[in-house]
């Protein structure tokens, strides 16, 4: 048999310079022969060296040992062989991430993609083109991935780990990649665990296909490495995943208690309960689990984004949005209280999911579960909405000169107060507040700012129609302020969702004041509210050509781009604002919007830097305290969220 084996040329086995590459020699022999025995390989490699390298190559999945002491190269081994062959010829072809991943500056994701799609990577593969990651960022991200055990370093080569493969699979879902790409990646990982899983199913007689599917799904998403230090073996962990897969709402009323499961599958009860606690309650994995606790002590588990939860999500979201819309409709049309309450909404959800998703025996548990789930979903929707909402600078532009002092600030500013300052006491009714401002106006009937304050009070109490009537009267009494007053009227119409009415006012004013650049700025922003991207960009670009050094117009440009999800382009516009007008009254808003753009693009360090800077500048800037408080409320949730994300990374 030895005589029929193909061996590599002498220059590979005994190179003139350097040591022999035994990994390449073994792979060469196996690639150029159907099978090889130990004796075949020992012809060219010493016993101890051969033993070490065969063990290493088997662990990496490059070769496999069949019956009769025969070795074969695997498909993964062939890839490695061709890669080493290219390296011998000084040619090494690398795969690089697609544009969908590269467009975001998430260097850890770039690195994960590279080590997952190439057998190994070197420092220069990341620092050189086309990635060109700077040394500081590269070092930081590589060390972070090494600390998390997503990658390992061997002889200056970086390779992905099992834990890293799970993280990579989760990472792909964050990007706009086709479903087939994600499925192919999951299929690769399923193949890797198939052998051990098949024997596990056989040993414990698991035949239910739904349990098998849930188990595989759990195995893919909840890697053993996270709990390895607590357990004796991976088989113990597989049993715990089986427990979660068995006790699923779809299997109700069938249930295995922890005690029963512990005895049946021979696993320590304390370990079982402890790991379940860590997975479900302590969220050691980035996968959320929900629990249905029954009165008799039984608990069923299901996972976020699995089929059951996705269907539940759709039903609950539909009812919650219906509740919100109808409540808003009743407020707008003054038809009295909405026929829907949160309680009636929860009951309607319960009836629908009992009919379609869950078995009737779970009704009581679901009734207890639903309020928390609705809150979870409402928070999730609100969080996502904040990421894509535009930040209404128009309000600040139109009303910026009016200051209404909050009640809590009165003591601090009492010495500064005059007849022209006013505060809203939240303990007072609308009638009492209105009476106070009316008395102040009686003492100063020609003071325009007091009428402005009155209009803001009417808006504060949602008296929009009264505010419009007041502004119409002010136009007659103060004709020199017509443009400003009519823009405030347009702003109120926008609040009333009469965008067409507000737009009509702007066009009338532009006809009357064609050289007024601010009106064109308002028009561009208004096109944004009307969801007309093309016209919004056309107007703002024309305005910037007319006044290229006016920072507020660049800020509007950035805000419009944000509204249409062009966050990368928006960043450039906001940076230009900071260059042009670093001390402007609105600059804190620019920093916050810039930070939010970086957050959407998942560049957390820059996001935190700009959001923090913006929030620090809020109270140093002049302007309406209500507006400033609103921007505090925009910035704080993002800052808190990003700090958590950075800690997690």
XYZ file of C-alpha atoms in Angstrom:
649
model
C 0.000 0.000 0.000
C 2.876 2.301 0.822
C 4.308 2.048 -2.680
C 1.020 3.194 -4.300
C 0.728 6.363 -2.221
C 1.408 9.739 -3.849
C 3.796 11.988 -1.912
C 4.693 15.665 -2.369
C 7.988 16.642 -4.011
C 11.166 16.751 -1.923
C 11.260 20.572 -1.821
C 8.016 20.475 0.202
C 9.080 17.645 2.538
C 12.644 18.961 2.990
C 12.659 22.685 2.127
C 16.035 24.341 1.598
C 15.038 27.245 3.850
C 12.939 27.004 6.985
C 11.147 24.084 8.599
C 8.753 21.672 6.869
C 5.080 22.682 7.057
C 3.661 19.379 8.327
C 0.083 20.619 8.172
C 0.530 21.242 4.442
C 2.417 17.949 3.900
C -0.348 15.843 5.503
C -3.105 17.709 3.660
C -1.147 17.363 0.395
C -0.892 13.582 0.833
C -4.573 13.170 1.762
C -5.715 15.488 -1.034
C -3.744 13.520 -3.639
C -4.857 10.068 -2.456
C -8.338 8.671 -1.877
C -7.406 7.355 1.566
C -4.196 6.951 3.544
C -3.257 4.804 6.508
C -1.012 5.693 9.414
C 1.725 3.684 7.711
C 1.411 5.754 4.513
C 1.829 8.984 6.424
C 4.603 7.670 8.676
C 6.739 7.097 5.577
C 7.463 10.843 5.447
C 6.722 12.126 8.981
C 8.085 10.995 12.349
C 5.782 9.254 14.837
C 5.468 12.043 17.432
C 5.086 14.827 14.851
C 2.489 12.835 12.915
C 0.473 12.080 16.048
C 0.376 15.755 17.088
C -0.597 17.073 13.659
C -3.243 14.412 12.967
C -4.894 15.225 16.286
C -4.812 18.967 15.526
C -6.177 18.536 11.990
C -9.010 16.287 13.209
C -9.993 18.822 15.897
C -10.207 21.548 13.253
C -12.343 19.381 10.967
C -9.752 19.241 8.182
C -9.474 15.431 8.181
C -11.502 12.493 9.440
C -10.554 9.002 10.508
C -12.680 6.188 9.086
C -12.687 2.487 9.809
C -9.564 0.365 9.335
C -7.315 3.210 10.518
C -7.755 5.179 7.279
C -7.624 8.973 6.979
C -9.490 11.182 4.494
C -9.463 14.898 3.801
C -12.744 16.767 4.386
C -14.190 19.555 2.223
C -13.036 22.013 4.865
C -9.595 20.408 4.697
C -9.521 20.857 0.926
C -10.213 24.574 1.390
C -7.347 24.742 3.857
C -5.052 22.799 1.503
C -5.744 25.161 -1.418
C -5.225 28.137 0.846
C -1.831 26.810 1.952
C -0.978 26.017 -1.674
C -1.677 29.612 -2.647
C 0.417 30.812 0.276
C 3.294 28.698 -1.022
C 2.983 30.543 -4.319
C 2.834 33.871 -2.446
C -0.804 34.186 -3.500
C -3.550 34.305 -0.911
C -7.085 35.091 -1.916
C -9.296 36.581 0.760
C -13.029 37.059 0.943
C -14.187 40.466 2.177
C -17.501 41.567 3.721
C -20.308 42.803 1.440
C -21.202 46.491 1.211
C -24.175 46.046 3.575
C -21.700 45.262 6.369
C -18.873 47.583 5.302
C -21.160 50.629 5.104
C -21.378 50.583 8.898
C -18.175 51.188 10.806
C -18.590 48.168 13.099
C -15.034 46.889 13.060
C -15.838 43.924 15.306
C -18.425 42.800 12.738
C -15.915 43.209 9.915
C -13.411 41.059 11.815
C -15.998 38.381 12.640
C -17.063 38.210 9.007
C -13.437 37.876 7.859
C -12.465 35.074 10.250
C -15.726 33.256 9.525
C -15.334 33.380 5.745
C -11.580 32.785 5.581
C -9.716 29.924 7.253
C -7.610 32.433 9.151
C -6.690 36.110 9.015
C -3.557 38.061 9.860
C -3.245 41.567 11.291
C -2.368 42.921 7.842
C -5.618 41.518 6.389
C -7.523 43.948 8.620
C -5.122 46.910 8.570
C -4.510 46.874 4.820
C -6.917 47.744 2.013
C -9.791 47.412 1.459
C -10.645 47.379 5.204
C -7.840 49.722 6.369
C -8.808 49.608 10.054
C -6.558 51.954 12.029
C -4.174 50.351 14.543
C -5.897 51.649 17.666
C -9.383 50.491 16.631
C -8.052 47.177 15.317
C -6.178 46.407 18.522
C -9.190 47.342 20.649
C -11.638 45.224 18.632
C -9.352 42.193 18.301
C -8.681 42.198 22.050
C -12.400 42.511 22.752
C -13.209 39.546 20.487
C -10.386 37.515 22.048
C -11.633 38.341 25.562
C -15.135 37.215 24.622
C -13.655 34.044 23.088
C -15.259 34.774 19.711
C -11.851 34.377 18.059
C -8.546 32.738 18.992
C -4.970 33.626 18.063
C -2.479 30.966 16.961
C 0.962 31.869 15.654
C -0.148 35.360 14.582
C -3.221 33.924 12.845
C -6.761 34.761 13.972
C -9.441 32.066 13.697
C -13.104 31.925 14.656
C -14.277 29.832 17.641
C -17.544 27.951 18.174
C -18.799 30.817 20.319
C -17.742 33.189 17.548
C -19.754 31.241 14.977
C -22.878 31.713 17.089
C -22.152 35.419 17.448
C -21.505 35.671 13.697
C -24.848 34.029 12.926
C -26.634 36.493 15.239
C -24.681 39.379 13.729
C -25.848 38.609 10.179
C -29.452 39.225 11.235
C -28.606 42.860 12.011
C -27.930 43.581 8.355
C -29.983 43.849 5.207
C -28.774 40.536 3.784
C -30.867 38.156 1.760
C -32.534 35.381 3.720
C -30.710 32.728 1.694
C -27.302 33.942 2.913
C -28.390 33.651 6.529
C -29.921 30.211 5.977
C -26.745 28.992 4.281
C -24.667 30.128 7.237
C -27.020 28.394 9.677
C -26.917 25.243 7.528
C -23.124 25.180 7.849
C -23.405 25.357 11.618
C -26.157 22.725 11.719
C -23.888 20.341 9.795
C -21.177 20.884 12.389
C -23.426 19.806 15.271
C -25.409 17.110 13.417
C -23.294 14.126 14.446
C -23.381 14.781 18.184
C -27.039 15.827 18.031
C -28.098 12.695 16.145
C -26.468 10.419 18.698
C -28.024 12.478 21.524
C -31.517 12.071 20.032
C -30.972 8.331 19.605
C -29.638 7.811 23.106
C -32.569 9.605 24.754
C -35.211 8.449 22.249
C -36.237 11.953 21.126
C -38.619 11.447 18.189
C -40.942 14.478 18.290
C -39.918 16.650 15.299
C -40.991 19.898 16.996
C -38.851 19.131 20.042
C -35.941 18.309 17.730
C -36.399 21.589 15.853
C -36.571 23.662 19.049
C -33.520 21.854 20.404
C -31.490 22.583 17.247
C -32.614 26.211 17.329
C -31.537 26.499 20.974
C -28.239 24.764 20.244
C -27.484 27.250 17.461
C -28.340 30.347 19.489
C -27.196 29.387 22.991
C -23.566 28.221 22.737
C -22.169 25.865 25.351
C -19.041 27.977 25.871
C -21.022 30.537 27.913
C -21.780 27.978 30.662
C -18.885 25.584 30.142
C -17.230 26.417 33.467
C -20.371 25.438 35.408
C -21.003 22.031 33.813
C -19.063 18.785 33.525
C -19.730 18.166 29.838
C -21.542 19.444 26.768
C -23.983 16.549 27.090
C -25.178 18.029 30.395
C -25.848 21.284 28.600
C -27.703 19.478 25.811
C -30.020 18.019 28.451
C -30.781 21.508 29.773
C -31.581 22.716 26.240
C -33.806 19.658 25.879
C -35.686 20.705 29.032
C -36.446 24.107 27.452
C -37.431 22.411 24.186
C -39.845 19.995 25.883
C -41.616 22.482 28.172
C -42.996 24.704 25.410
C -46.578 26.107 25.280
C -47.259 24.125 22.097
C -46.961 20.896 24.118
C -49.438 21.888 26.837
C -50.747 20.021 28.844
C -47.689 17.720 28.543
C -45.036 18.857 30.997
C -41.930 17.542 32.748
C -41.125 19.138 36.101
C -37.454 19.836 36.916
C -37.529 16.963 39.407
C -39.002 14.515 36.886
C -36.606 15.661 34.174
C -33.622 15.378 36.524
C -34.417 11.739 37.286
C -35.355 10.739 33.748
C -32.301 12.282 32.069
C -29.827 11.839 34.920
C -28.835 15.466 35.480
C -28.176 17.240 38.753
C -31.334 19.161 39.755
C -29.405 22.114 41.199
C -27.401 22.510 37.983
C -30.561 22.261 35.884
C -32.377 24.975 37.856
C -29.284 27.190 38.011
C -28.592 27.165 34.254
C -32.300 27.678 33.432
C -32.268 30.670 35.794
C -29.207 32.107 34.062
C -30.661 31.633 30.581
C -34.222 32.811 31.257
C -33.945 35.310 34.120
C -30.389 36.628 33.958
C -30.268 36.792 30.135
C -26.684 35.561 29.762
C -27.438 35.135 26.054
C -28.731 37.918 23.757
C -31.923 35.858 23.269
C -34.940 36.734 25.388
C -37.121 33.960 26.807
C -40.705 34.426 27.975
C -42.341 32.347 30.711
C -45.915 31.252 31.248
C -46.315 30.452 34.949
C -49.332 28.302 35.800
C -51.049 28.305 39.186
C -50.034 24.664 39.763
C -46.327 25.558 39.557
C -45.739 24.440 35.974
C -43.733 26.794 33.744
C -43.643 26.840 29.951
C -40.975 28.682 27.954
C -40.853 30.286 24.519
C -38.285 32.409 22.744
C -38.403 35.852 21.175
C -38.665 35.738 17.352
C -39.710 32.107 17.207
C -42.908 31.398 15.256
C -45.220 31.508 18.294
C -43.803 34.800 19.566
C -43.827 36.422 16.115
C -47.520 35.586 15.707
C -48.263 36.824 19.228
C -46.293 39.987 18.464
C -48.402 40.712 15.361
C -51.701 40.248 17.216
C -50.691 42.327 20.245
C -49.151 45.106 18.152
C -52.269 45.287 15.985
C -54.534 45.727 19.016
C -52.226 48.232 20.746
C -51.943 50.375 17.597
C -55.716 50.211 17.149
C -56.159 51.371 20.760
C -53.683 54.240 20.220
C -55.138 55.416 16.905
C -58.737 55.435 18.115
C -57.789 57.287 21.292
C -55.968 59.928 19.223
C -58.919 60.151 16.831
C -61.329 60.806 19.686
C -59.033 63.473 21.110
C -58.735 65.213 17.729
C -62.464 65.101 16.943
C -63.613 65.878 20.510
C -65.975 62.920 20.481
C -65.427 62.155 24.147
C -63.620 59.194 25.680
C -62.557 56.349 23.421
C -64.716 53.205 23.501
C -61.472 51.238 23.954
C -59.645 50.906 27.265
C -56.373 49.133 27.964
C -58.347 46.497 29.862
C -60.734 45.866 26.962
C -57.738 45.745 24.604
C -55.995 43.124 26.761
C -59.201 41.060 26.871
C -59.572 41.267 23.078
C -55.968 40.095 22.663
C -56.602 37.228 25.071
C -59.649 36.031 23.137
C -57.816 36.127 19.814
C -54.679 34.306 20.961
C -56.671 31.610 22.794
C -58.499 30.890 19.565
C -55.443 30.923 17.327
C -52.169 30.398 19.235
C -52.561 28.959 22.716
C -54.657 26.199 24.255
C -57.573 27.216 26.530
C -55.881 25.718 29.595
C -53.285 28.510 29.431
C -55.876 31.319 29.674
C -55.196 32.202 33.309
C -51.403 32.218 32.831
C -51.754 34.352 29.697
C -53.972 36.862 31.491
C -51.167 37.399 34.008
C -48.480 37.391 31.315
C -50.067 39.818 28.822
C -49.657 43.158 30.700
C -45.892 42.652 30.973
C -45.667 41.523 27.354
C -47.659 44.566 26.172
C -45.283 46.823 28.116
C -42.277 45.016 26.620
C -43.668 45.418 23.116
C -44.682 49.049 23.652
C -41.163 49.866 24.861
C -39.664 48.053 21.883
C -41.901 49.947 19.427
C -41.132 53.282 21.106
C -37.403 52.568 21.090
C -37.465 51.745 17.371
C -39.614 54.783 16.649
C -37.111 57.061 18.367
C -34.355 55.723 16.149
C -36.116 56.787 12.954
C -38.101 59.821 14.079
C -37.035 63.214 12.803
C -36.290 65.935 15.319
C -38.521 68.878 14.737
C -36.240 71.893 14.467
C -39.046 73.880 12.862
C -40.732 74.301 16.250
C -37.507 75.673 17.692
C -36.980 78.041 14.780
C -40.483 79.447 14.901
C -40.918 79.735 18.673
C -37.313 80.139 19.835
C -37.667 83.671 21.206
C -40.490 82.784 23.594
C -39.491 81.613 27.074
C -42.020 80.055 29.408
C -40.455 79.302 32.766
C -41.454 76.086 34.501
C -42.751 76.266 38.062
C -39.661 74.518 39.461
C -37.439 77.292 38.064
C -39.330 80.189 39.614
C -37.312 80.350 42.826
C -33.998 80.443 40.914
C -35.157 83.181 38.553
C -37.389 85.236 40.855
C -35.022 88.209 40.832
C -34.972 88.259 37.053
C -38.714 88.072 36.566
C -40.525 90.985 34.985
C -43.928 91.504 33.490
C -42.558 89.947 30.317
C -41.706 86.591 31.840
C -44.282 84.017 32.723
C -44.432 80.536 34.166
C -46.883 77.696 34.018
C -47.749 76.262 37.405
C -48.689 72.614 36.799
C -50.893 72.717 39.891
C -53.122 75.391 38.327
C -55.939 74.816 35.894
C -56.109 76.201 32.368
C -58.639 78.833 33.479
C -56.417 80.053 36.331
C -53.321 80.209 34.112
C -55.226 82.026 31.365
C -56.589 84.540 33.854
C -53.056 85.386 35.024
C -51.701 86.032 31.530
C -54.788 88.055 30.598
C -54.236 90.314 33.615
C -50.598 90.787 32.611
C -51.679 91.682 29.051
C -54.170 94.222 30.417
C -51.274 95.981 32.112
C -49.131 95.837 28.938
C -51.599 95.759 26.005
C -49.015 96.679 23.370
C -46.392 94.116 24.392
C -46.243 91.578 21.552
C -44.253 89.000 23.549
C -47.074 88.621 26.067
C -49.445 87.578 23.296
C -46.824 85.102 22.122
C -46.712 83.691 25.642
C -50.488 83.447 25.695
C -50.410 81.486 22.431
C -47.877 79.097 23.959
C -50.109 78.615 27.003
C -53.037 77.771 24.744
C -50.855 75.238 22.931
C -49.626 73.810 26.258
C -53.234 73.066 27.182
C -54.023 71.744 23.661
C -56.316 74.683 22.861
C -55.223 74.857 19.232
C -58.339 76.485 17.795
C -58.199 79.264 20.385
C -54.489 79.751 19.597
C -55.271 80.155 15.870
C -57.957 82.761 16.626
C -55.496 84.639 18.853
C -52.810 84.655 16.122
C -55.292 85.929 13.516
C -56.090 88.836 15.849
C -52.398 89.493 16.417
C -51.798 89.772 12.642
C -54.324 92.621 12.563
C -52.918 94.338 15.661
C -49.237 93.804 14.830
C -49.035 93.795 10.978
C -45.271 94.368 11.038
C -44.895 90.836 12.491
C -47.139 89.183 9.891
C -44.526 86.726 8.600
C -43.549 85.506 12.064
C -47.150 85.233 13.265
C -48.309 83.321 10.206
C -45.426 80.857 10.558
C -46.537 80.238 14.134
C -50.010 79.608 12.763
C -48.550 77.088 10.282
C -46.772 75.395 13.178
C -50.067 74.954 15.042
C -51.757 73.572 11.921
C -48.946 71.032 11.743
C -49.704 69.997 15.333
C -53.327 69.571 14.259
C -52.081 67.354 11.395
C -53.275 69.884 8.813
C -50.027 69.796 6.836
C -51.698 71.059 3.671
C -53.026 74.134 5.485
C -49.594 74.915 6.915
C -47.937 74.439 3.536
C -50.410 76.839 1.941
C -49.431 79.538 4.455
C -45.726 79.063 3.669
C -46.295 79.363 -0.090
C -48.365 82.537 0.393
C -45.583 84.063 2.483
C -42.912 83.118 -0.092
C -44.918 84.908 -2.811
C -45.032 87.990 -0.610
C -41.399 87.753 0.602
C -39.526 85.974 -2.259
C -36.062 86.940 -0.984
C -36.608 85.539 2.505
C -34.270 82.547 2.856
C -35.775 81.396 6.163
C -39.113 80.803 4.460
C -37.409 78.531 1.932
C -35.833 76.666 4.843
C -39.309 76.163 6.339
C -40.582 75.010 2.952
C -37.830 72.383 2.639
C -38.623 71.050 6.104
C -42.332 71.067 5.284
C -41.736 68.959 2.185
C -40.013 66.540 4.556
C -43.171 66.362 6.707
C -45.153 65.708 3.531
C -42.746 62.822 2.782
C -41.634 64.445 -0.475
C -37.922 63.680 -0.468
C -37.150 64.957 -3.955
C -38.680 68.415 -3.442
C -37.277 68.756 0.087
C -33.736 68.132 -1.161
C -34.232 70.339 -4.219
C -35.303 73.329 -2.091
C -32.625 72.928 0.598
C -29.844 72.420 -1.961
C -30.925 75.564 -3.803
C -30.985 77.478 -0.527
C -27.446 76.353 0.380
C -26.208 77.418 -3.063
C -27.657 80.850 -2.277
C -26.159 80.991 1.260
C -23.379 78.361 1.522
C -22.085 79.537 4.905
C -25.358 79.546 6.826
C -25.068 76.662 9.283
C -28.750 76.332 10.059
C -29.518 75.462 6.434
C -26.897 72.707 6.495
C -28.521 71.516 9.733
C -31.887 71.358 7.987
C -30.246 69.439 5.134
C -28.936 66.898 7.640
C -32.303 66.609 9.362
C -34.069 65.965 6.053
C -31.538 63.254 5.185
C -32.102 61.708 8.627
C -35.830 61.639 8.010
C -35.279 59.598 4.862
C -32.753 57.253 6.566
C -29.694 58.644 4.733
C -27.717 58.736 7.976
C -24.264 58.512 6.430
C -24.893 61.577 4.250
C -26.542 63.379 7.164
C -23.352 63.019 9.222
C -21.406 65.090 6.689
C -24.008 67.882 6.786
C -24.043 68.040 10.601
C -20.228 68.103 10.708
C -20.329 71.068 8.318
C -22.720 72.865 10.710
C -20.235 72.473 13.574
C -17.455 73.874 11.367
C -19.542 76.889 10.331
C -21.409 77.795 13.530
C -19.909 76.050 16.595
C -21.550 78.527 19.004
C -25.028 78.815 17.485
C -28.166 78.591 19.649
C -29.171 75.267 18.069
C -25.732 73.584 18.083
C -26.692 71.180 20.894
C -29.427 69.835 18.614
C -26.871 69.283 15.852
C -24.597 67.299 18.177
C -27.504 65.150 19.397
C -28.721 64.424 15.866
C -25.160 63.615 14.815
C -24.901 61.208 17.752
C -28.158 59.532 16.772
C -26.879 59.047 13.213
C -23.797 57.306 14.578
C -26.068 55.199 16.815
C -28.138 54.061 13.832
C -24.894 53.140 12.046
C -23.793 51.341 15.249
C -20.622 53.390 15.749
C -21.217 53.503 19.498
C -18.072 55.382 20.556
C -18.753 58.333 18.251
C -22.462 58.176 19.075
C -21.783 58.491 22.810
C -19.218 61.251 22.276
C -21.600 63.473 20.281
C -24.739 62.752 22.317
C -22.892 63.548 25.560
C -21.467 66.752 24.079
C -24.933 67.760 22.861
C -26.568 67.175 26.224
C -23.845 69.157 28.002
C -24.491 72.104 25.669
C -28.285 72.151 26.145
C -28.317 74.126 29.389
C -25.521 76.420 28.188
C -27.613 77.525 25.210
C -30.226 80.293 25.088
C -33.813 79.484 24.246
C -37.105 78.003 25.334
C -36.762 75.808 28.429
C -39.518 73.481 27.245
C -37.631 72.859 24.011
C -34.405 72.267 25.908
C -36.144 69.831 28.241
C -37.520 68.019 25.212
C -33.988 67.611 23.822
C -32.792 66.296 27.180
C -35.506 63.659 26.886
C -34.288 62.809 23.370
C -30.640 62.454 24.360
C -30.792 60.644 27.713
C -32.375 57.341 26.566
C -29.843 57.084 23.738
C -26.913 57.797 26.070
C -28.091 55.182 28.578
C -28.709 52.611 25.839
C -25.322 53.164 24.182
C -23.468 52.887 27.506
C -25.122 49.496 28.014
C -24.235 48.429 24.468
C -20.595 49.456 24.941
C -20.449 47.529 28.238
C -21.940 44.472 26.515
C -19.314 44.693 23.799
